[in-house]
Coordinates of C-alpha atoms in Angstrom, one line a residue:
Chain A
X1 CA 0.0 0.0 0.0
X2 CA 1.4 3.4 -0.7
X3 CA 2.0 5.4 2.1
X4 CA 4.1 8.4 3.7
X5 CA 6.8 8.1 6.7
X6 CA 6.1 10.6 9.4
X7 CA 7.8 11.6 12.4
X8 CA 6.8 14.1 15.1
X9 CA 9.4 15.1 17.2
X10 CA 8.4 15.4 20.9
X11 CA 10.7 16.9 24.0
X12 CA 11.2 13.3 25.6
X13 CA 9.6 10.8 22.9
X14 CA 9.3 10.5 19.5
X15 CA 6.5 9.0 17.8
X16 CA 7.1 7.4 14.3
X17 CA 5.0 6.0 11.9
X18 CA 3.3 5.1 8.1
X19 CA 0.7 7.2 7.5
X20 CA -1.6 6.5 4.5
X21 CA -3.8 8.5 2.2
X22 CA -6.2 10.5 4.8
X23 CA -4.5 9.9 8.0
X24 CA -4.9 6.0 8.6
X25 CA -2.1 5.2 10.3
X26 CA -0.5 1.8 9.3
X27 CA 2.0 1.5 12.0
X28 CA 3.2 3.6 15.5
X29 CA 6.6 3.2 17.1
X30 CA 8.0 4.9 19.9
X31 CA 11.2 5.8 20.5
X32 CA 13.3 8.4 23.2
X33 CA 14.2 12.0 22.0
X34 CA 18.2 12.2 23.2
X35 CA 17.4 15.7 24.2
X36 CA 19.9 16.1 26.9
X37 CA 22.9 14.8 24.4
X38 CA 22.2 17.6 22.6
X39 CA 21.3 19.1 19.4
X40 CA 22.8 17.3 16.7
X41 CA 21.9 13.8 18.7
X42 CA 18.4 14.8 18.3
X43 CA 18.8 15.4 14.7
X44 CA 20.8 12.7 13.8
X45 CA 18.1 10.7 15.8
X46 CA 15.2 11.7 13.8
X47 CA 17.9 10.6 10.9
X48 CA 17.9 7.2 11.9
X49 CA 14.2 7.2 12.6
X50 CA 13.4 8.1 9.5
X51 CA 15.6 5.9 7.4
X52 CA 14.2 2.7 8.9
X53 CA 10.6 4.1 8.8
X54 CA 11.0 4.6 4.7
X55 CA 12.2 1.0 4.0
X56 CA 10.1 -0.4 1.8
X57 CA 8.1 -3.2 4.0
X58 CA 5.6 -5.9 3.2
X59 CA 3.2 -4.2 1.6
X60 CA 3.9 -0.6 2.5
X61 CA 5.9 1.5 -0.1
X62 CA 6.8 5.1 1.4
X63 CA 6.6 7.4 -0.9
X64 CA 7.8 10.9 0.8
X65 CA 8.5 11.9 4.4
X66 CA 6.9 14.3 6.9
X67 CA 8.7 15.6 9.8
X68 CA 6.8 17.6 13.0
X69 CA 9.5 19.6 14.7
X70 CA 8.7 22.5 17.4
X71 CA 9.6 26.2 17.2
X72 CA 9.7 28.3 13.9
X73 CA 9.6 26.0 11.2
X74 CA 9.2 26.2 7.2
X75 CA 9.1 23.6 4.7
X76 CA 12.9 23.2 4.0
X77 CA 14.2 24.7 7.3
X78 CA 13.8 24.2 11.6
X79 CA 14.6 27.7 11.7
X80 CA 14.6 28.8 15.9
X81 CA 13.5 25.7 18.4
X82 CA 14.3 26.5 22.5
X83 CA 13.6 22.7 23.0
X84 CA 16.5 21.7 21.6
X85 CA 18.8 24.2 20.8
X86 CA 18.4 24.2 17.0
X87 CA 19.1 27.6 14.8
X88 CA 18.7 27.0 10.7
X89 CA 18.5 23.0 10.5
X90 CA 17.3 21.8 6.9
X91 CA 14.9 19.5 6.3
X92 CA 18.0 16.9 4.5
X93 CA 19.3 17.0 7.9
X94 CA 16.3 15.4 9.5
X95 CA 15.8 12.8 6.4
X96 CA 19.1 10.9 4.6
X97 CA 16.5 9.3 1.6
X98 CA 16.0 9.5 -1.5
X99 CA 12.3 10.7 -0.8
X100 CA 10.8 14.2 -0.8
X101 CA 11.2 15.3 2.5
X102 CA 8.6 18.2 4.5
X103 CA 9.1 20.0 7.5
X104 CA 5.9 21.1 9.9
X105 CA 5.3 23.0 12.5
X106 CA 4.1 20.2 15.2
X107 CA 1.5 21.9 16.7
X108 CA 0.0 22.6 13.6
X109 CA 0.4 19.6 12.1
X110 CA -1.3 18.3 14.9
X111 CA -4.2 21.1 14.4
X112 CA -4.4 20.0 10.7
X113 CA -4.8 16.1 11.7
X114 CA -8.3 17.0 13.6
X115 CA -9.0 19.7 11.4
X116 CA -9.0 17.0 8.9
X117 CA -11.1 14.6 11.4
X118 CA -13.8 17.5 11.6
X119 CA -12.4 18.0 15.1
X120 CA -11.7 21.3 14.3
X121 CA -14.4 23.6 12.1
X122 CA -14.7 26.7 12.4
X123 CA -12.9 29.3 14.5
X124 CA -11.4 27.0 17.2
X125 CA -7.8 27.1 18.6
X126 CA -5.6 23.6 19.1
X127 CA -3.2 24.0 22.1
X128 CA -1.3 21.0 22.5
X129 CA 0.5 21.5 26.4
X130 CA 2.9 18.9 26.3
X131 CA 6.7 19.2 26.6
X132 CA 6.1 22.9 25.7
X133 CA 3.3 24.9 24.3
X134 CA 2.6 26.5 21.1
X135 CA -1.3 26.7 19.1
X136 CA -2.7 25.9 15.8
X137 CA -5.3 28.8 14.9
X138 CA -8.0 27.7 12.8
X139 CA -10.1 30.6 11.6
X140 CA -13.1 30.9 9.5
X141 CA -12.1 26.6 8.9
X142 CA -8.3 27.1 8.0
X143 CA -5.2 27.2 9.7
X144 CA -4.0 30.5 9.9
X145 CA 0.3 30.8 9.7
X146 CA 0.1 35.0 10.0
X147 CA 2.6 36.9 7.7
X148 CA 5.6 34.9 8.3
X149 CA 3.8 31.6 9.1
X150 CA 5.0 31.9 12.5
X151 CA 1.3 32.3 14.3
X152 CA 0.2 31.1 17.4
X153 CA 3.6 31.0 19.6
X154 CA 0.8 30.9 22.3
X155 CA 3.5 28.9 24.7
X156 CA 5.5 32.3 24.9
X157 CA 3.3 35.3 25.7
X158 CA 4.0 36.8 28.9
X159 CA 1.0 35.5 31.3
X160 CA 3.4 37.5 34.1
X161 CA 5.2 40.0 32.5
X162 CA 8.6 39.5 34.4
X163 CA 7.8 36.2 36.0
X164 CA 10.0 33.3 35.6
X165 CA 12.7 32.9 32.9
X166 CA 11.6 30.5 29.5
X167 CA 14.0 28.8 28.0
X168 CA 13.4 31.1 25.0
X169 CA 15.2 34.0 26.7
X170 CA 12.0 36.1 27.6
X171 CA 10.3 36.1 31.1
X172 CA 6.8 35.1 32.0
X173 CA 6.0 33.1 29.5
X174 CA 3.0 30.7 29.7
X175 CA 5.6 28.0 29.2
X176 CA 7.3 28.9 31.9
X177 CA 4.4 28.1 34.2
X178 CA 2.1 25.4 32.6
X179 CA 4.3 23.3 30.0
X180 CA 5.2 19.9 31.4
X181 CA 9.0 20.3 30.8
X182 CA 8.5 23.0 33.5
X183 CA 6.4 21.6 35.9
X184 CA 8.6 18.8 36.3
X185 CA 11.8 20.6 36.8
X186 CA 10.0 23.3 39.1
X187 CA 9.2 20.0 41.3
X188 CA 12.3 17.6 40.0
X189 CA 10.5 15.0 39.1
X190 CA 10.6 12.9 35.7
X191 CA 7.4 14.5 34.1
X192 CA 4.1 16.4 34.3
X193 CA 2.2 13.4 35.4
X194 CA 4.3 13.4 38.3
X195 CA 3.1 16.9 38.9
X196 CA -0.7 15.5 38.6
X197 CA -0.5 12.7 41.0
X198 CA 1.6 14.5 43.5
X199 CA -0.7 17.5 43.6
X200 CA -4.0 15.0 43.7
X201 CA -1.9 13.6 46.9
X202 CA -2.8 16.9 48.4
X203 CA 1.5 17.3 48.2
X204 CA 1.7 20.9 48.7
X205 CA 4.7 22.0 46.4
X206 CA 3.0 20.5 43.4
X207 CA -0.7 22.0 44.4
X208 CA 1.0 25.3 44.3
X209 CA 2.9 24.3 40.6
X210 CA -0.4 22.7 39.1
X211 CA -2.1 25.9 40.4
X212 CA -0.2 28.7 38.6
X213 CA 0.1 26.2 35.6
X214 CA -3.6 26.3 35.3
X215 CA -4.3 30.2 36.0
X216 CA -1.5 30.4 33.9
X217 CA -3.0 28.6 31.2
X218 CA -6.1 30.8 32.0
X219 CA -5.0 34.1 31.6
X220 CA -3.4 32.3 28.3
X221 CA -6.8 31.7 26.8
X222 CA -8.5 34.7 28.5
X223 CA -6.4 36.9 26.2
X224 CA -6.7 34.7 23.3
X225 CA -10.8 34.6 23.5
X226 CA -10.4 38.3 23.6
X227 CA -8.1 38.9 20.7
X228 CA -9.6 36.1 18.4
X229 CA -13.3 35.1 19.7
X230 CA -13.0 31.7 19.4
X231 CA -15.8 29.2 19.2
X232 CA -14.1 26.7 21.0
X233 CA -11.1 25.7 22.4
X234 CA -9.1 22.0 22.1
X235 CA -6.5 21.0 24.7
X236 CA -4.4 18.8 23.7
X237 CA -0.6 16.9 24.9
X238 CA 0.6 15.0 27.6
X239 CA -0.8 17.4 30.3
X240 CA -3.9 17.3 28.6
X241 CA -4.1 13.5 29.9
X242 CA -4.7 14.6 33.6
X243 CA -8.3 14.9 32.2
X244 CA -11.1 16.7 34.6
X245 CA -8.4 17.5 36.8
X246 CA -7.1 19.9 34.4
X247 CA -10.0 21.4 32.4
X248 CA -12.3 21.9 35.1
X249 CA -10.5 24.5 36.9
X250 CA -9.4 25.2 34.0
X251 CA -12.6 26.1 33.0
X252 CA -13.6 27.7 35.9
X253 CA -10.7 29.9 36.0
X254 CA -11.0 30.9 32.4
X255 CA -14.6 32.2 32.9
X256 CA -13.7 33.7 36.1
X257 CA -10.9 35.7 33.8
X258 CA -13.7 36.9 31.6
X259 CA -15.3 39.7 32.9
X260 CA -18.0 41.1 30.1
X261 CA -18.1 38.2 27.6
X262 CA -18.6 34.2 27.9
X263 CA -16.3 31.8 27.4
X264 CA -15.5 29.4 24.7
X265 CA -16.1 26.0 24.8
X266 CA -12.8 24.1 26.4
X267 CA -12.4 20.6 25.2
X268 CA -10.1 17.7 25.4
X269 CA -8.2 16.5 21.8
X270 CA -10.2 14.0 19.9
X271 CA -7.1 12.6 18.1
X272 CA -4.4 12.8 21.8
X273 CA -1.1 12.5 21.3
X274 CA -0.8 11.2 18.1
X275 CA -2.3 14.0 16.3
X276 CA 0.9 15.4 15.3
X277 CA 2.2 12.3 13.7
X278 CA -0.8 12.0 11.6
X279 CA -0.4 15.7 10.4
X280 CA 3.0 15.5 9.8
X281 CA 1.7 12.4 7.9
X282 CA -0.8 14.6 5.6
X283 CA 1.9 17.4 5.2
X284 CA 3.7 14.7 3.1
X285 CA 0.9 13.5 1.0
X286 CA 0.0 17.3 0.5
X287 CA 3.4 17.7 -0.5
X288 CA 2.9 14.7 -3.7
X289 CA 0.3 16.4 -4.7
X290 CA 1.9 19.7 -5.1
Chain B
X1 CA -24.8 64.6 -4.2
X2 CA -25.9 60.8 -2.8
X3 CA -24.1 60.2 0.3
X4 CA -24.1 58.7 4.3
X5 CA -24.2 60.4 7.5
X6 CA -22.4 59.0 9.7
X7 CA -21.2 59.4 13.5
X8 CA -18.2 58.0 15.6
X9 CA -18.9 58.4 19.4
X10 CA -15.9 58.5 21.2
X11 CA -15.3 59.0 24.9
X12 CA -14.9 62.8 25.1
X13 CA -15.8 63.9 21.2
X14 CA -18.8 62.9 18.6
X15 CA -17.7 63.0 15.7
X16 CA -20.3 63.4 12.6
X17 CA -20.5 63.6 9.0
X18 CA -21.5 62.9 5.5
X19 CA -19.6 60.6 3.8
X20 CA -19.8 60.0 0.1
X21 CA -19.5 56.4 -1.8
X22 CA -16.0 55.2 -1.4
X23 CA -15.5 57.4 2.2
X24 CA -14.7 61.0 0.6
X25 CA -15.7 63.4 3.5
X26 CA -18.0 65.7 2.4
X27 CA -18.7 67.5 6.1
X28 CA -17.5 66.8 9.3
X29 CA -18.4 68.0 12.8
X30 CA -17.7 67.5 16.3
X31 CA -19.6 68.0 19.1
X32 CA -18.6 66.7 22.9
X33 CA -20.0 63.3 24.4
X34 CA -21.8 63.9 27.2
X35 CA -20.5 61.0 29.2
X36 CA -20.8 62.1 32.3
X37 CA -24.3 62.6 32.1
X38 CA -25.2 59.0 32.1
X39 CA -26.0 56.3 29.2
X40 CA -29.4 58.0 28.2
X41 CA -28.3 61.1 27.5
X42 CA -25.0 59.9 25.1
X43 CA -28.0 57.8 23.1
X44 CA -30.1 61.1 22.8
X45 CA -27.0 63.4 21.7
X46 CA -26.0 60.6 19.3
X47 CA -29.9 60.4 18.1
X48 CA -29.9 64.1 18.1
X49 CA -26.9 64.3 15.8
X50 CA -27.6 62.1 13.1
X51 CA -31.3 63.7 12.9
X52 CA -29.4 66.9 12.1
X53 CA -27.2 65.3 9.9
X54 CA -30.2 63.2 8.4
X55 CA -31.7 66.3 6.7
X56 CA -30.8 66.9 3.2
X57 CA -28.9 69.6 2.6
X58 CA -27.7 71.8 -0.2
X59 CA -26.8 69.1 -2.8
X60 CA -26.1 66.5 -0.5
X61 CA -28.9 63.6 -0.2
X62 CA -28.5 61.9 2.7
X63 CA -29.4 58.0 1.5
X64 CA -28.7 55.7 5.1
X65 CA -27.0 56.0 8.4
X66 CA -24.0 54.2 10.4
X67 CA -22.9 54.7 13.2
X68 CA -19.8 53.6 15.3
X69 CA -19.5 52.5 19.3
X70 CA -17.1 50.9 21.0
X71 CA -17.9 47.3 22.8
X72 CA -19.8 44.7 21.9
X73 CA -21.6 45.4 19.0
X74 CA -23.3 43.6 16.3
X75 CA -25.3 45.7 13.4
X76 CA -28.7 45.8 15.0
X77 CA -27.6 46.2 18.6
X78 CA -24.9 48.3 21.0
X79 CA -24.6 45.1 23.3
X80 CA -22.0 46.0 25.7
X81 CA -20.0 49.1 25.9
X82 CA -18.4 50.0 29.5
X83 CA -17.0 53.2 28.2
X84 CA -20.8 54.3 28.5
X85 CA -22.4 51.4 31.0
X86 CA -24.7 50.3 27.8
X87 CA -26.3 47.2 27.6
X88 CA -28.3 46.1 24.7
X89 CA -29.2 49.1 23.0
X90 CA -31.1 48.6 19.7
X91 CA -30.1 50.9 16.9
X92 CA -33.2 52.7 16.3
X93 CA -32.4 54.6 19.8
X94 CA -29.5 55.9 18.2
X95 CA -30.8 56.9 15.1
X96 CA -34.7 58.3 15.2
X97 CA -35.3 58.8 11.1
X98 CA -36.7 57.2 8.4
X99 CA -33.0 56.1 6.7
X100 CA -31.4 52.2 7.1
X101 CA -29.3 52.4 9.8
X102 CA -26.3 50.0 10.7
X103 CA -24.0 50.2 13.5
X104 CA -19.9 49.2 13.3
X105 CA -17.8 48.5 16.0
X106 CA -16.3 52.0 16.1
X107 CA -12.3 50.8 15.8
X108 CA -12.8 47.8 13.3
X109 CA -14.7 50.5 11.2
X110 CA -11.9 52.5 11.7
X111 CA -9.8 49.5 10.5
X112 CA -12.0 49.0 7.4
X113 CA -11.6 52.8 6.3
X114 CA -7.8 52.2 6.7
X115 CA -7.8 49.0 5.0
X116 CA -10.2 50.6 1.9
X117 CA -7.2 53.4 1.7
X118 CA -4.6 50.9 1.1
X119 CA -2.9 51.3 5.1
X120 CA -3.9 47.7 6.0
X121 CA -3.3 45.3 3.4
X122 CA -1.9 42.0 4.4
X123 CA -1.8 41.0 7.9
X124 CA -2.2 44.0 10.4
X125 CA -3.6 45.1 13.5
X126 CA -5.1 48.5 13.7
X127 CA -5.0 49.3 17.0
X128 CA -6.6 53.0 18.0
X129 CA -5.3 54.0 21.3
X130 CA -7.7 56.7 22.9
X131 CA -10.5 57.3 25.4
X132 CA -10.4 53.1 25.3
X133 CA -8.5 50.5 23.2
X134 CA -9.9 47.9 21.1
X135 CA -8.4 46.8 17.3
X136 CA -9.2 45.6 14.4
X137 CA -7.2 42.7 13.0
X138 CA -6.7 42.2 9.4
X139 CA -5.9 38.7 8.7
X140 CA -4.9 37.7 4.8
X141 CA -6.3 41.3 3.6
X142 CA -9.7 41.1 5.3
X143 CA -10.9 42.4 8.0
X144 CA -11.6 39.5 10.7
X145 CA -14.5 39.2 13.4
X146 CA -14.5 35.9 14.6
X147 CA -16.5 33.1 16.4
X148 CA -19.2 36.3 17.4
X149 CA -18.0 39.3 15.8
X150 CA -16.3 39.9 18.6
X151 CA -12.2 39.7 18.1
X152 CA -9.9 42.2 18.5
X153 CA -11.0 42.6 22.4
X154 CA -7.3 44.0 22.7
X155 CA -7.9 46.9 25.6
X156 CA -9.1 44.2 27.8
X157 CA -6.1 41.4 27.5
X158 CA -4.5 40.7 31.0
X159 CA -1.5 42.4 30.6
X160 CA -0.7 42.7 34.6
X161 CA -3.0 39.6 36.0
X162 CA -3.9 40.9 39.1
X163 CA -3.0 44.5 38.3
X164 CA -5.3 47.7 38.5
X165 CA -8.9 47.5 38.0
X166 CA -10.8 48.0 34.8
X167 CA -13.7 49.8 33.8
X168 CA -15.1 46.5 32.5
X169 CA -14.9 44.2 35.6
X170 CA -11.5 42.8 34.9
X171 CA -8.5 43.2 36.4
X172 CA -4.5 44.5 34.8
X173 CA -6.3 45.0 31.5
X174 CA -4.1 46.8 28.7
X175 CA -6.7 49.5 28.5
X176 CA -6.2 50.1 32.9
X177 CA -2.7 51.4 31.9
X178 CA -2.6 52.9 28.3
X179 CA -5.8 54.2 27.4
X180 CA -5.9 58.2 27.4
X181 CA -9.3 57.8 29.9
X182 CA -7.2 55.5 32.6
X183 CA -3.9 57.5 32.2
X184 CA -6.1 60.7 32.5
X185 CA -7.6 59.1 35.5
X186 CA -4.5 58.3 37.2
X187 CA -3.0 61.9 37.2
X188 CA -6.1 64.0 37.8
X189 CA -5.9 65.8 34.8
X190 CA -8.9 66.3 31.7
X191 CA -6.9 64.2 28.9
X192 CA -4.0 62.0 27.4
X193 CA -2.2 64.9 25.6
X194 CA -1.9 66.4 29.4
X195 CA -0.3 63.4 30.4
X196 CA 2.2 63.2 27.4
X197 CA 2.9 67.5 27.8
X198 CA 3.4 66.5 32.0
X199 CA 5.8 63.6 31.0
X200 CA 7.7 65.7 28.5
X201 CA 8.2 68.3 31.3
X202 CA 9.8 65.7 34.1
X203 CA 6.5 65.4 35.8
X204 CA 7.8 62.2 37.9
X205 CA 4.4 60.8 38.5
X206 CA 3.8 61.7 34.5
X207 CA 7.1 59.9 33.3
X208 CA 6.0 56.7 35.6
X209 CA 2.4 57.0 34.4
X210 CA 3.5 57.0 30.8
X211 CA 6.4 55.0 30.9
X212 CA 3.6 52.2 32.5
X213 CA 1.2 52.4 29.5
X214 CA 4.4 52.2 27.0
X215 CA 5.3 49.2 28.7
X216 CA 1.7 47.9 28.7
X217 CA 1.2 48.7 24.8
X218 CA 4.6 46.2 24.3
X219 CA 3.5 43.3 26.5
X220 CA 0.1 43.2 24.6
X221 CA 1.7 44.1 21.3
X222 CA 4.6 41.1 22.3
X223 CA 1.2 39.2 23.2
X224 CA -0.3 40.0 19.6
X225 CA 2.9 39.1 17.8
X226 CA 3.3 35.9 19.2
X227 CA -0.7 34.9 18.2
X228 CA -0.7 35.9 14.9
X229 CA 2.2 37.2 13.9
X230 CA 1.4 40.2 11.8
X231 CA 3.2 42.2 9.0
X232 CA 2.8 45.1 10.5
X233 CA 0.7 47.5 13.8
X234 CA -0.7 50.1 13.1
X235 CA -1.3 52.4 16.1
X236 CA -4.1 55.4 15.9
X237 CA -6.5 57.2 18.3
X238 CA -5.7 60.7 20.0
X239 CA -3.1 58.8 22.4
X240 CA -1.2 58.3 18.9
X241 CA -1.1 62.0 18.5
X242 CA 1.9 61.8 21.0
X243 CA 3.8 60.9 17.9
X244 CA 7.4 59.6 18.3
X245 CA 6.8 60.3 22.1
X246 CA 5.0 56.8 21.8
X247 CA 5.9 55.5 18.6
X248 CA 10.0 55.6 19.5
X249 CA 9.9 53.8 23.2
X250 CA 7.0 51.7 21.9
X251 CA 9.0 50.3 19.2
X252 CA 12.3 49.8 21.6
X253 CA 9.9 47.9 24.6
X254 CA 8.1 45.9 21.9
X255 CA 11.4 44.7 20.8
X256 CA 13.0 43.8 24.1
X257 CA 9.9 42.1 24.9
X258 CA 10.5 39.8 21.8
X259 CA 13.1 37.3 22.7
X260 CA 13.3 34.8 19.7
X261 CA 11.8 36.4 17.1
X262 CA 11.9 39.9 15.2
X263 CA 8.9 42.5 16.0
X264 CA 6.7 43.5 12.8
X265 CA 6.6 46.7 11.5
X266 CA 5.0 49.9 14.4
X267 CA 3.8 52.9 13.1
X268 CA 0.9 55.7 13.2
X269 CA -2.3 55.2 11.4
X270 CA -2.6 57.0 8.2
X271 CA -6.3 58.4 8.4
X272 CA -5.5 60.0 12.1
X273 CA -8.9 60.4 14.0
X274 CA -11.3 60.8 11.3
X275 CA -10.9 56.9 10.2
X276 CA -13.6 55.8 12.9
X277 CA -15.9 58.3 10.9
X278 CA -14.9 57.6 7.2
X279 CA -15.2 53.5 8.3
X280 CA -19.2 54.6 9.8
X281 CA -19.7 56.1 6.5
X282 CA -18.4 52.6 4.7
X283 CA -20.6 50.7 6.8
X284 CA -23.7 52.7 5.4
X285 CA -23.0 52.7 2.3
X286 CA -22.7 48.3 2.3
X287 CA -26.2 48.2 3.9
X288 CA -27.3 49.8 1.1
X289 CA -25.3 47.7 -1.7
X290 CA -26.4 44.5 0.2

């Protein structure tokens, strides 16, 4: 069957896969992103990953290759990521093949998989809050890149102008606060569901952290409802898995935030993590057809 | 001659005139707000001046009327507006003649009379700074409402959480520190231009005062970048009358604020104060096209 190898490239694990025509995904592997060897291990990882994915198999036949990377990504380029320290990577870096290789923006590859499952009509935003943060915008039923494709950076606006450091060299940033890379080293523990449990064990350290994360998250979508009116809102990523325990307060805290209009609707992802593997997925079927 | 009257209510000034197809103004008139007076009486001033501006005149044939107000507004109703403590004002009480009349959210019809003269093509945010703040976003060359009509709620972004109370129930809005009404407020004096002459002087509480809704205007402006990452911000309203006084630190703050990407394009709006106007006139005229 003809198909695409995709790759999203998450803060501790990557997911790979064979995605065909329409986002049916043929096959899922896991594997961990080296993120503390460094830059160039990551890449050189994703390399490797990629070059066994796009073996022909029995049955499969690849035919191109979509990477998800974070940060400020075009086609050909990883142009700025904080996560992992990359400035101006090409796409050939990422892929040694002799297949047409596309670069996405995760998050928005991500957005574009449940756009494409109908998850997503409409004016809704995708915020994946995983690793770190970022959102896909979909307006009027389309993802929307702004002037330099670079829209929706939603994991760095200040939610406390002059609040903690980011990793991307500004202060205050929702990141800071309410991704799960920064929960987890706030508390030193392994990961955000760490954070989750520890807090619903009444430990107070991590009520405190989970707190801020979610008025954090909050004043995050307080501002974006009033900039962009959207009808909804999808939460999506690893933290997303705590469930009620983060989108009720959440919720709560957003309306609470709102003082003269209603809130959108706040939702859970329909596709969970693996909605940024399928999307990188269509990005390379989109790119065939071009 | 065919044309529209039209009025802009702002917080201190009405502005009204006749605007001919394609926004030539072919009068214009202002007379004071009278705020202070309570919500009634700013609906019967503004129903009192488009009556007078209703009549036909020497060659001038008044044909429909629009009218522009800040808040929540949709064409048939004034549904919120805190500047004035309305709440669901239909538009006949603002217009008591025989003519269509049509209301426009008074700073994205400023947005669509800067966009008809050619200032906001692309991806822009006009963004009048004066008695209140609110802007009109221009996404992919048209102007863009979303889920309710209601984007572009920039004045009321948490830009402090937490921080100084707001005319519309919220707390550490943008429009708290930077509008000319809160900055006004603040130093006990009857306008903006007051607080930008005090400031120029050495007035210490002036330079803090200003310097504060400067620093405001580029955490929200940071804020807007990282969303949707326009091409370029367009600031107007009287607080823009400051000139490079805001323009020049604006730009600076904007940039610091920015720590992995570059900051679009800041500068003044090209229409000045009379955009609000020309864009009421605009409105008209489409009611009577559709």
């Amino acid at each position: 069957m003809d198909c695409v190898a995709a790759v999203d490239v998450g803060g501790t694990t990557m997911k790979g896969g064979l995605v065909a025509r329409h986002g049916t995904l043929l096959r899922v592997e896991r594997r961990p992103t080296p993120r503390a060897e460094g830059p160039q291990r990551v890449v050189a990882a994703i390399s490797g990953f990629v070059a066994d994915l796009a073996e022909p198999g029995a049955g499969t036949r690849p035919l191109a290759v979509g990477v998800a990377v974070p940060g400020l990504v075009t086609p050909t380029h990883a142009v700025f990521a904080a996560a992992f320290g990359w400035r101006d990577v090409p796409a050939a870096a990422f892929a040694d093949v002799d297949l047409p290789v596309t670069l996405g923006h995760d998050v928005r590859s991500a957005g574009e998989a449940e756009l494409a499952r109908g998850a997503g009509d409409g004016d809704v935003l995708f915020l994946p809050v995983g690793t770190g943060i970022a959102g896909a915008m979909t307006l009027s039923g389309s993802l929307y890149g702004g002037a330099n494709g670079w829209a929706g950076q939603i994991g760095h606006i200040p939610v406390r102008p002059d609040g903690l450091a980011c990793g991307c060299g500004q202060r205050g940033c929702l990141a800071a606060y309410a991704s799960g890379g920064a929960m987890a080293a706030r508390l030193g523990v392994p990961g955000a569901a760490d954070v989750v449990r520890l807090a619903s064990e009444g430990d107070a350290e991590a009520v405190r952290v989970w707190a801020e994360a979610v008025e954090a998250l909050a004043v995050a979508l307080a501002t974006y409802t009033l900039v962009a009116d959207p009808a909804a809102i999808v939460v999506g990523g690893g933290v997303s898995q705590a469930g009620d325990a983060l989108i009720v307060p959440l919720r709560e805290r957003l309306a609470h935030r709102l003082g003269f209009r209603q809130a959108p609707r706040v939702r859970a992802s329909a596709l969970g993590p693996l909605a940024g593997l399928i999307g990188a997925g269509l990005l390379a079927w989109r790119s065939l057809a071009g």
